[in-house]
Each structure stands twice: as structure tokens, then as C-alpha cells.
Tab-separated table of N, CA, C and O in Angstrom:
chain	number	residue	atom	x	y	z
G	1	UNK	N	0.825	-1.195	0.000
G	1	UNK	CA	0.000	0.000	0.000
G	1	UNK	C	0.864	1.252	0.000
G	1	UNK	O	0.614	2.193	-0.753
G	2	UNK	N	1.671	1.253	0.675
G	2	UNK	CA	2.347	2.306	1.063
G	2	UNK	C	3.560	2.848	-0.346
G	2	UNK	O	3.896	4.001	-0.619
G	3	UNK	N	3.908	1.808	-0.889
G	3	UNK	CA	4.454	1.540	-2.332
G	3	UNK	C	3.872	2.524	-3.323
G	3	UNK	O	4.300	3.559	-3.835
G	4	UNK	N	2.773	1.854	-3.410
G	4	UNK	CA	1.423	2.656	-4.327
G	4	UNK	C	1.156	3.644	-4.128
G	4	UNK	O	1.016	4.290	-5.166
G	5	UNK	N	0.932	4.359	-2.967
G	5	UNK	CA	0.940	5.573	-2.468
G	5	UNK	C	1.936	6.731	-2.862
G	5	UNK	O	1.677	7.899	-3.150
G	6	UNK	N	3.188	6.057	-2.792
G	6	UNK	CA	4.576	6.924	-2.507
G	6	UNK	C	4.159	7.026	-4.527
G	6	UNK	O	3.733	8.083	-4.993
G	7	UNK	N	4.349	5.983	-5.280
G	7	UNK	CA	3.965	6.187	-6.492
G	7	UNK	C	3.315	7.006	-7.050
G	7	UNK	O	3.771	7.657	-7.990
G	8	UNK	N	2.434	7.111	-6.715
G	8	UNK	CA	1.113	7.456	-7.393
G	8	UNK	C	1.292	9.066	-6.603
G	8	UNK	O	0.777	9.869	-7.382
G	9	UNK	N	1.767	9.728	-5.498
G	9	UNK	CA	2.190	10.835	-5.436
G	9	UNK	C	2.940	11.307	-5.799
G	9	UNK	O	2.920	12.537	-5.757
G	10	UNK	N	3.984	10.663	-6.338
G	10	UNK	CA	5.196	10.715	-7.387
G	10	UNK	C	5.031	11.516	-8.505
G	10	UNK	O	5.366	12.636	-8.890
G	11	UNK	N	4.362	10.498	-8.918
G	11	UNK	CA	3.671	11.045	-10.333
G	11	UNK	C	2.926	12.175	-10.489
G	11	UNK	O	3.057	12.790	-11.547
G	12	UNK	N	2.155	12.588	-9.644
G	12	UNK	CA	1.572	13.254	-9.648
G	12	UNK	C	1.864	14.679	-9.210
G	12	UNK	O	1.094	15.638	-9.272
G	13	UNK	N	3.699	14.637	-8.544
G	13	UNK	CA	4.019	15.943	-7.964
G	13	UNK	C	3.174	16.115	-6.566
G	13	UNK	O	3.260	17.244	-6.083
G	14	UNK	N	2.541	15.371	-5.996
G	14	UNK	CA	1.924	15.896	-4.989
G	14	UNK	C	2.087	15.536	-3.816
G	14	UNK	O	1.915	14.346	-3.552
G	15	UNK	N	2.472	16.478	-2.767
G	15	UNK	CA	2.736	15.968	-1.633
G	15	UNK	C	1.740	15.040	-0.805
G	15	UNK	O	0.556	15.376	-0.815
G	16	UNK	N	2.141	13.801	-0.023
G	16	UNK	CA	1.645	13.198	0.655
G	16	UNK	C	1.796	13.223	2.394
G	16	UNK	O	2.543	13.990	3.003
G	17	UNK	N	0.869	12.160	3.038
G	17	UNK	CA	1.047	12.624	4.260
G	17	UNK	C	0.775	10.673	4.936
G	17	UNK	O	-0.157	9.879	4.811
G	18	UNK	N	2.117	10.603	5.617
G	18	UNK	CA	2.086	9.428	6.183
G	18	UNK	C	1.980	9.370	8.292
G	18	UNK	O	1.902	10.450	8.876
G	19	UNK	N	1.990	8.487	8.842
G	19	UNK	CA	2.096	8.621	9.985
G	19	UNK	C	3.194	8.025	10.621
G	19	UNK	O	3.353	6.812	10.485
G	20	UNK	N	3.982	8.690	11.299
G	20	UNK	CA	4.966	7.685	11.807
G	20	UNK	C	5.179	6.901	12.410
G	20	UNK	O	4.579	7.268	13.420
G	21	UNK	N	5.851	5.458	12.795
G	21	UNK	CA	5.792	4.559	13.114
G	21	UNK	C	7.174	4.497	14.312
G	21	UNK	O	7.035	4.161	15.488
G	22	UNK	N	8.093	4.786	13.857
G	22	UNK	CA	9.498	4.117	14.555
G	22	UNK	C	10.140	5.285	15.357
G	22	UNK	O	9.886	6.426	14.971
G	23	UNK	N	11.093	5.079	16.630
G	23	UNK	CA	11.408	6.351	17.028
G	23	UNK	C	13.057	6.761	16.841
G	23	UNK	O	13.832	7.364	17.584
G	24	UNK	N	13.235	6.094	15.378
G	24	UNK	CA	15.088	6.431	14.864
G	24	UNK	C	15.135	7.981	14.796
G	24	UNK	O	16.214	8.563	14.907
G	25	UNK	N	14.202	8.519	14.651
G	25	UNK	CA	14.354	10.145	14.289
G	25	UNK	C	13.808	10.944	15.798
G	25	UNK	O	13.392	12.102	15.765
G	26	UNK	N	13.871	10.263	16.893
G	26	UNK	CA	13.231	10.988	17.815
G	26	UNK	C	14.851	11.817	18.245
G	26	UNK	O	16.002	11.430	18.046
G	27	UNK	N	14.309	13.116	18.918
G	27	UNK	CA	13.060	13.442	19.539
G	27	UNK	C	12.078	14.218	18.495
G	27	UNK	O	10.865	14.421	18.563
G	28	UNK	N	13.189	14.634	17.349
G	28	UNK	CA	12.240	15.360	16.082
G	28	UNK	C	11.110	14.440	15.714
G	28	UNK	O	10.089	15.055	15.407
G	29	UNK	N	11.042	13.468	15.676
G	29	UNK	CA	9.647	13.066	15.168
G	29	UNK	C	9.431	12.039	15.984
G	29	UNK	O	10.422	11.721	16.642
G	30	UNK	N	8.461	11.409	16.164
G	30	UNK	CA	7.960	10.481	17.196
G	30	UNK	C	6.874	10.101	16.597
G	30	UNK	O	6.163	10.560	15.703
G	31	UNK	N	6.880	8.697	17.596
G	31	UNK	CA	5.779	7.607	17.011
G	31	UNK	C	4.031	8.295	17.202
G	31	UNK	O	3.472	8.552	18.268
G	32	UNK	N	3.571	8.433	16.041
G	32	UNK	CA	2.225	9.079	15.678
G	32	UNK	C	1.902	10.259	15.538
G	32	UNK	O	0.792	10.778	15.656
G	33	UNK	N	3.443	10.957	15.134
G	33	UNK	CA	3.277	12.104	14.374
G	33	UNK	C	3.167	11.652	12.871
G	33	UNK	O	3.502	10.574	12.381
G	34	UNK	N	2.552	12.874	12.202
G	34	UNK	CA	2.253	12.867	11.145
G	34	UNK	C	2.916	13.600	10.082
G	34	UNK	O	2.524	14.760	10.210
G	35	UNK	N	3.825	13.520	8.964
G	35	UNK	CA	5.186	13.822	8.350
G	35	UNK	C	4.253	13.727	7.065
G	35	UNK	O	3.366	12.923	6.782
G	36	UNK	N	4.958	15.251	6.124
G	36	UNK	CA	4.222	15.552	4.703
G	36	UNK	C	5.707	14.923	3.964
G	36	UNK	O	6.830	15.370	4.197
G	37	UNK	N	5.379	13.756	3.008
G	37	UNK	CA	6.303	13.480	1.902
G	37	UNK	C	6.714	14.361	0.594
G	37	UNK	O	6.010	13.955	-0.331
G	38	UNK	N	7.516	15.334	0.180
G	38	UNK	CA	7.062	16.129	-0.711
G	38	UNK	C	8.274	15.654	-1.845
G	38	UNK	O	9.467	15.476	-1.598
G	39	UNK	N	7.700	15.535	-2.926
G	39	UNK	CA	8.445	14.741	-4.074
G	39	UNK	C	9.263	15.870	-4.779
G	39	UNK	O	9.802	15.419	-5.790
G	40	UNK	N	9.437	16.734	-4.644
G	40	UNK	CA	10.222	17.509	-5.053
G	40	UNK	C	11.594	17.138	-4.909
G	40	UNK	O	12.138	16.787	-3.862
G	41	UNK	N	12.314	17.284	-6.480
G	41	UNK	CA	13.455	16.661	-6.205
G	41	UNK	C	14.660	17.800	-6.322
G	41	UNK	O	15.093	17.845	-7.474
G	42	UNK	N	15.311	18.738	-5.411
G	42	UNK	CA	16.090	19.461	-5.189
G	42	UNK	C	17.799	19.260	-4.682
G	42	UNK	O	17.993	18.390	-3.833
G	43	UNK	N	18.728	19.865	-5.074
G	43	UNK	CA	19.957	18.995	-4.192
G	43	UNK	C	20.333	18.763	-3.147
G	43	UNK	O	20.693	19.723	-2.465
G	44	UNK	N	20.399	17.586	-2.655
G	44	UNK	CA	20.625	17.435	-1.375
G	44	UNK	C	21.356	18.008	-0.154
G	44	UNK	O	22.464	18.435	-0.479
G	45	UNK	N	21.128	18.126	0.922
G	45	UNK	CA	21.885	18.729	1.722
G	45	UNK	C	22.846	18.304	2.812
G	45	UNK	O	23.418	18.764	1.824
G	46	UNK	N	23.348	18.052	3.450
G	46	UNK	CA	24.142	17.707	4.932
G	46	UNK	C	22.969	18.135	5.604
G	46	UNK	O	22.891	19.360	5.516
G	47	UNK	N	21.762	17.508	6.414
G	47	UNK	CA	21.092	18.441	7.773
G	47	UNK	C	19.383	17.914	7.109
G	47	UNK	O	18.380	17.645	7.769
G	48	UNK	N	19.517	17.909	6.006
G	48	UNK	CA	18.158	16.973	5.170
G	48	UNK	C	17.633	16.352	5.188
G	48	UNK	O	18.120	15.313	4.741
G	49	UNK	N	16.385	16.265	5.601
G	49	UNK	CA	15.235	14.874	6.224
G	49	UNK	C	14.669	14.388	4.706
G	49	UNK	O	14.022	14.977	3.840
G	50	UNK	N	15.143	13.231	4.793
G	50	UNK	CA	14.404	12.725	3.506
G	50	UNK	C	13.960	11.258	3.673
G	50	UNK	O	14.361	10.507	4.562
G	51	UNK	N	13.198	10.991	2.832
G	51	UNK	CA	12.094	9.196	2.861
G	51	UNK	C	12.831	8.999	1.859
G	51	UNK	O	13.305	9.797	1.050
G	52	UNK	N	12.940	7.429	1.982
G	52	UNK	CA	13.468	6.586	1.336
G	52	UNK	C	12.878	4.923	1.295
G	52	UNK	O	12.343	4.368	2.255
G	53	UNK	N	13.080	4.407	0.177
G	53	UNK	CA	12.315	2.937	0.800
G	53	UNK	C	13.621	2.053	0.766
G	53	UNK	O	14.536	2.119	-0.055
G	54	UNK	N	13.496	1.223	1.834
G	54	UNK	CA	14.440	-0.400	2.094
G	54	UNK	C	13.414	-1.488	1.650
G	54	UNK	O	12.314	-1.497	2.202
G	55	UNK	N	13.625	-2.151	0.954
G	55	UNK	CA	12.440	-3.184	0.970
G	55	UNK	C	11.346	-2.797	0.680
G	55	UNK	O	11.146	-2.048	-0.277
G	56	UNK	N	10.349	-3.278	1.528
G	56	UNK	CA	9.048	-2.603	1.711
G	56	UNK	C	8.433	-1.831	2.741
G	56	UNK	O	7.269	-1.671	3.111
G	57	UNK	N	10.348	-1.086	3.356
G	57	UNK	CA	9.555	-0.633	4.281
G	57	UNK	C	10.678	1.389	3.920
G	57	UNK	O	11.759	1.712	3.427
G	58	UNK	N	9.422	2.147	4.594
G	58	UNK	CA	9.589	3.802	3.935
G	58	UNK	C	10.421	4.052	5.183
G	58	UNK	O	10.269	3.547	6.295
G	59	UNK	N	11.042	4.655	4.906
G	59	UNK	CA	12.529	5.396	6.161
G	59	UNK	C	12.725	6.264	6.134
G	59	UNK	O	13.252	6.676	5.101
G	60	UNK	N	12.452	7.238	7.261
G	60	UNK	CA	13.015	8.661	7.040
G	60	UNK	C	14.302	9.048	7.951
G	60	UNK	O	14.365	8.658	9.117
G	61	UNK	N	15.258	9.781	7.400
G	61	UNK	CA	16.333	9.415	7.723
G	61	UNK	C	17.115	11.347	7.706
G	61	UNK	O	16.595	12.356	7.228
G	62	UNK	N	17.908	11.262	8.126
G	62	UNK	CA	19.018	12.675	7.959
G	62	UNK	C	19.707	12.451	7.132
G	62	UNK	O	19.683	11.257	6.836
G	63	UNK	N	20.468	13.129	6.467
G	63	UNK	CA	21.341	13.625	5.236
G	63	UNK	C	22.573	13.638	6.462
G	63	UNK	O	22.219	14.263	7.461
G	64	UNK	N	23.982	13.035	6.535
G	64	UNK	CA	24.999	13.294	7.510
G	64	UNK	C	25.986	13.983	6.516
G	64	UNK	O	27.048	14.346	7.022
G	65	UNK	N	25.845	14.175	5.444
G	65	UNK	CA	26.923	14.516	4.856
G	65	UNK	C	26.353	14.776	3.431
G	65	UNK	O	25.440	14.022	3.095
G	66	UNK	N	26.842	15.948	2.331
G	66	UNK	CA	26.580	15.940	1.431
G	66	UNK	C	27.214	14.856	0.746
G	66	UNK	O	28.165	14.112	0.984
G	67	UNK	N	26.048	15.061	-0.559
G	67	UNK	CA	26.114	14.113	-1.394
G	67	UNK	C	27.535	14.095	-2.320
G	67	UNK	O	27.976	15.053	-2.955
G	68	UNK	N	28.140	12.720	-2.221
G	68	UNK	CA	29.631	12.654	-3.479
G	68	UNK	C	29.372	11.455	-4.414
G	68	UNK	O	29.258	10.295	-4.018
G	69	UNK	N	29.294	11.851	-5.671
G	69	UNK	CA	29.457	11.067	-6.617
G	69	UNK	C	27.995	10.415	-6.345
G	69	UNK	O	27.907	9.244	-5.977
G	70	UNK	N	26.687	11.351	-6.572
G	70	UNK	CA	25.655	10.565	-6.221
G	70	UNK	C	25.107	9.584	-4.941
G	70	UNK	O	23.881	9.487	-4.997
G	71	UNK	N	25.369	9.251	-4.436
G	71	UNK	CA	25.593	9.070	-3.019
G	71	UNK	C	25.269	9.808	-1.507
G	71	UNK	O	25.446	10.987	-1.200
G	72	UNK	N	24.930	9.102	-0.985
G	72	UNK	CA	24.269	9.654	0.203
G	72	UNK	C	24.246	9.062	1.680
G	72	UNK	O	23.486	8.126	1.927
G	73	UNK	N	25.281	9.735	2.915
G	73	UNK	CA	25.113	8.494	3.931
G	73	UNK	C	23.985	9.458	4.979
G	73	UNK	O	24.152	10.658	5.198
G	74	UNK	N	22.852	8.637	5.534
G	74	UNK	CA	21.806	8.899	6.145
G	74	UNK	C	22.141	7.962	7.223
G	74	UNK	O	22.974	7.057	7.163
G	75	UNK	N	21.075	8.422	8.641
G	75	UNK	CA	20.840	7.760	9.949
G	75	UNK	C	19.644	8.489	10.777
G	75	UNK	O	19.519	9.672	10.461
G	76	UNK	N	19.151	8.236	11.320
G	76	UNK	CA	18.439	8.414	12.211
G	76	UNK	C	18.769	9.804	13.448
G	76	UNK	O	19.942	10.153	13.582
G	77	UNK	N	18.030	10.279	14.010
G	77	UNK	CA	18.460	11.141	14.795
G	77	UNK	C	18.852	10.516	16.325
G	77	UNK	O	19.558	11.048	17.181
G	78	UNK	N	18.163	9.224	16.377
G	78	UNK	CA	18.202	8.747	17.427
G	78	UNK	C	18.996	7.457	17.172
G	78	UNK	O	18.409	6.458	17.588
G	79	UNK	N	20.235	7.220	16.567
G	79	UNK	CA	20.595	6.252	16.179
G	79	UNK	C	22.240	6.659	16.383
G	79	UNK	O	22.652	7.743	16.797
G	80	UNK	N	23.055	5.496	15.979
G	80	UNK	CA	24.306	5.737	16.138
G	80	UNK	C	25.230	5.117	14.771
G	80	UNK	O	26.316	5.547	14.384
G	81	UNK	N	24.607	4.227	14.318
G	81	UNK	CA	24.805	3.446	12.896
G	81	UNK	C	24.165	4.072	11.959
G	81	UNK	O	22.973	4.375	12.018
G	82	UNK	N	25.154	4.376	10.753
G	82	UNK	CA	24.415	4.890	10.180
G	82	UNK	C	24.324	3.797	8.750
G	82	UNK	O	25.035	2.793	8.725
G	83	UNK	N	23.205	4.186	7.392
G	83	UNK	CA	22.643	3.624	6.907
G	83	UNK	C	23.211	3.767	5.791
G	83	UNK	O	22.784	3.175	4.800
């Protein structure tokens, strides 16, 4: 579902709105807040909250470092490993 969703707002340019689940990004976001997905694709930053999918599952994650050679290392705010 959530696949289809992220898709189909894709396409469409239009921002979406999911609920959150996990607390890797706490204390900034927490479990059953509600986070706007916006598909706009701009250059990335060092400090940048962005969704991403693993599998089948959607991740929102920090930007730790700008982007080299396409590339991107992300983690959690509440995490120590990063992704």
C-alpha cells in the first residue's frame, strides 16, 4: 500500500502525508506524528530529512553529509549506525 501511495504521489508531484511509526528520528519526530512526503526533487543537503524505501519498508532518515558522486550516507536522529 504504502508503495502505491509513494507512487502514485510521485507522479503526480503531490505531496503526501504518512504517519509515523518508529522512534530512529526521535526526539524530532515520534511515534504518531504525522510527516508531509514532498516529491520535489532538489539537491541534497548535509542536515536533510528525507524518505526513502528499504524493501518494503519507507525510512526517514538525515542527510549526515553531502552528497559525493551521487551518493548519500543517512541515519536516524536517534541512532548511532548509520545507513
Amino acid at each position: 500500500v504504502v508503495d502505491g501511495a509513494l507512487d502514485a504521489w510521485a507522479k503526480g508531484g503531490r505531496v503526501g502525508r504518512l504517519m509515523v511509526e518508529g522512534a530512529s528520528m526521535q526526539p524530532l519526530l515520534r511515534p504518531g506524528d504525522v510527516v508531509e512526503i514532498d516529491h520535489t526533487r532538489g539537491p541534497l543537503r548535509r542536515g536533510d530529512v528525507v524518505a526513502y524505501r528499504t524493501d518494503q519498508t519507507l525510512v526517514i532518515h538525515r542527510v549526515l553529509r553531502d552528497p559525493v558522486d551521487g551518493c548519500i550516507q543517512v541515519a536516524g536522529d536517534n541512532r548511532t549506525i548509520t545507513d
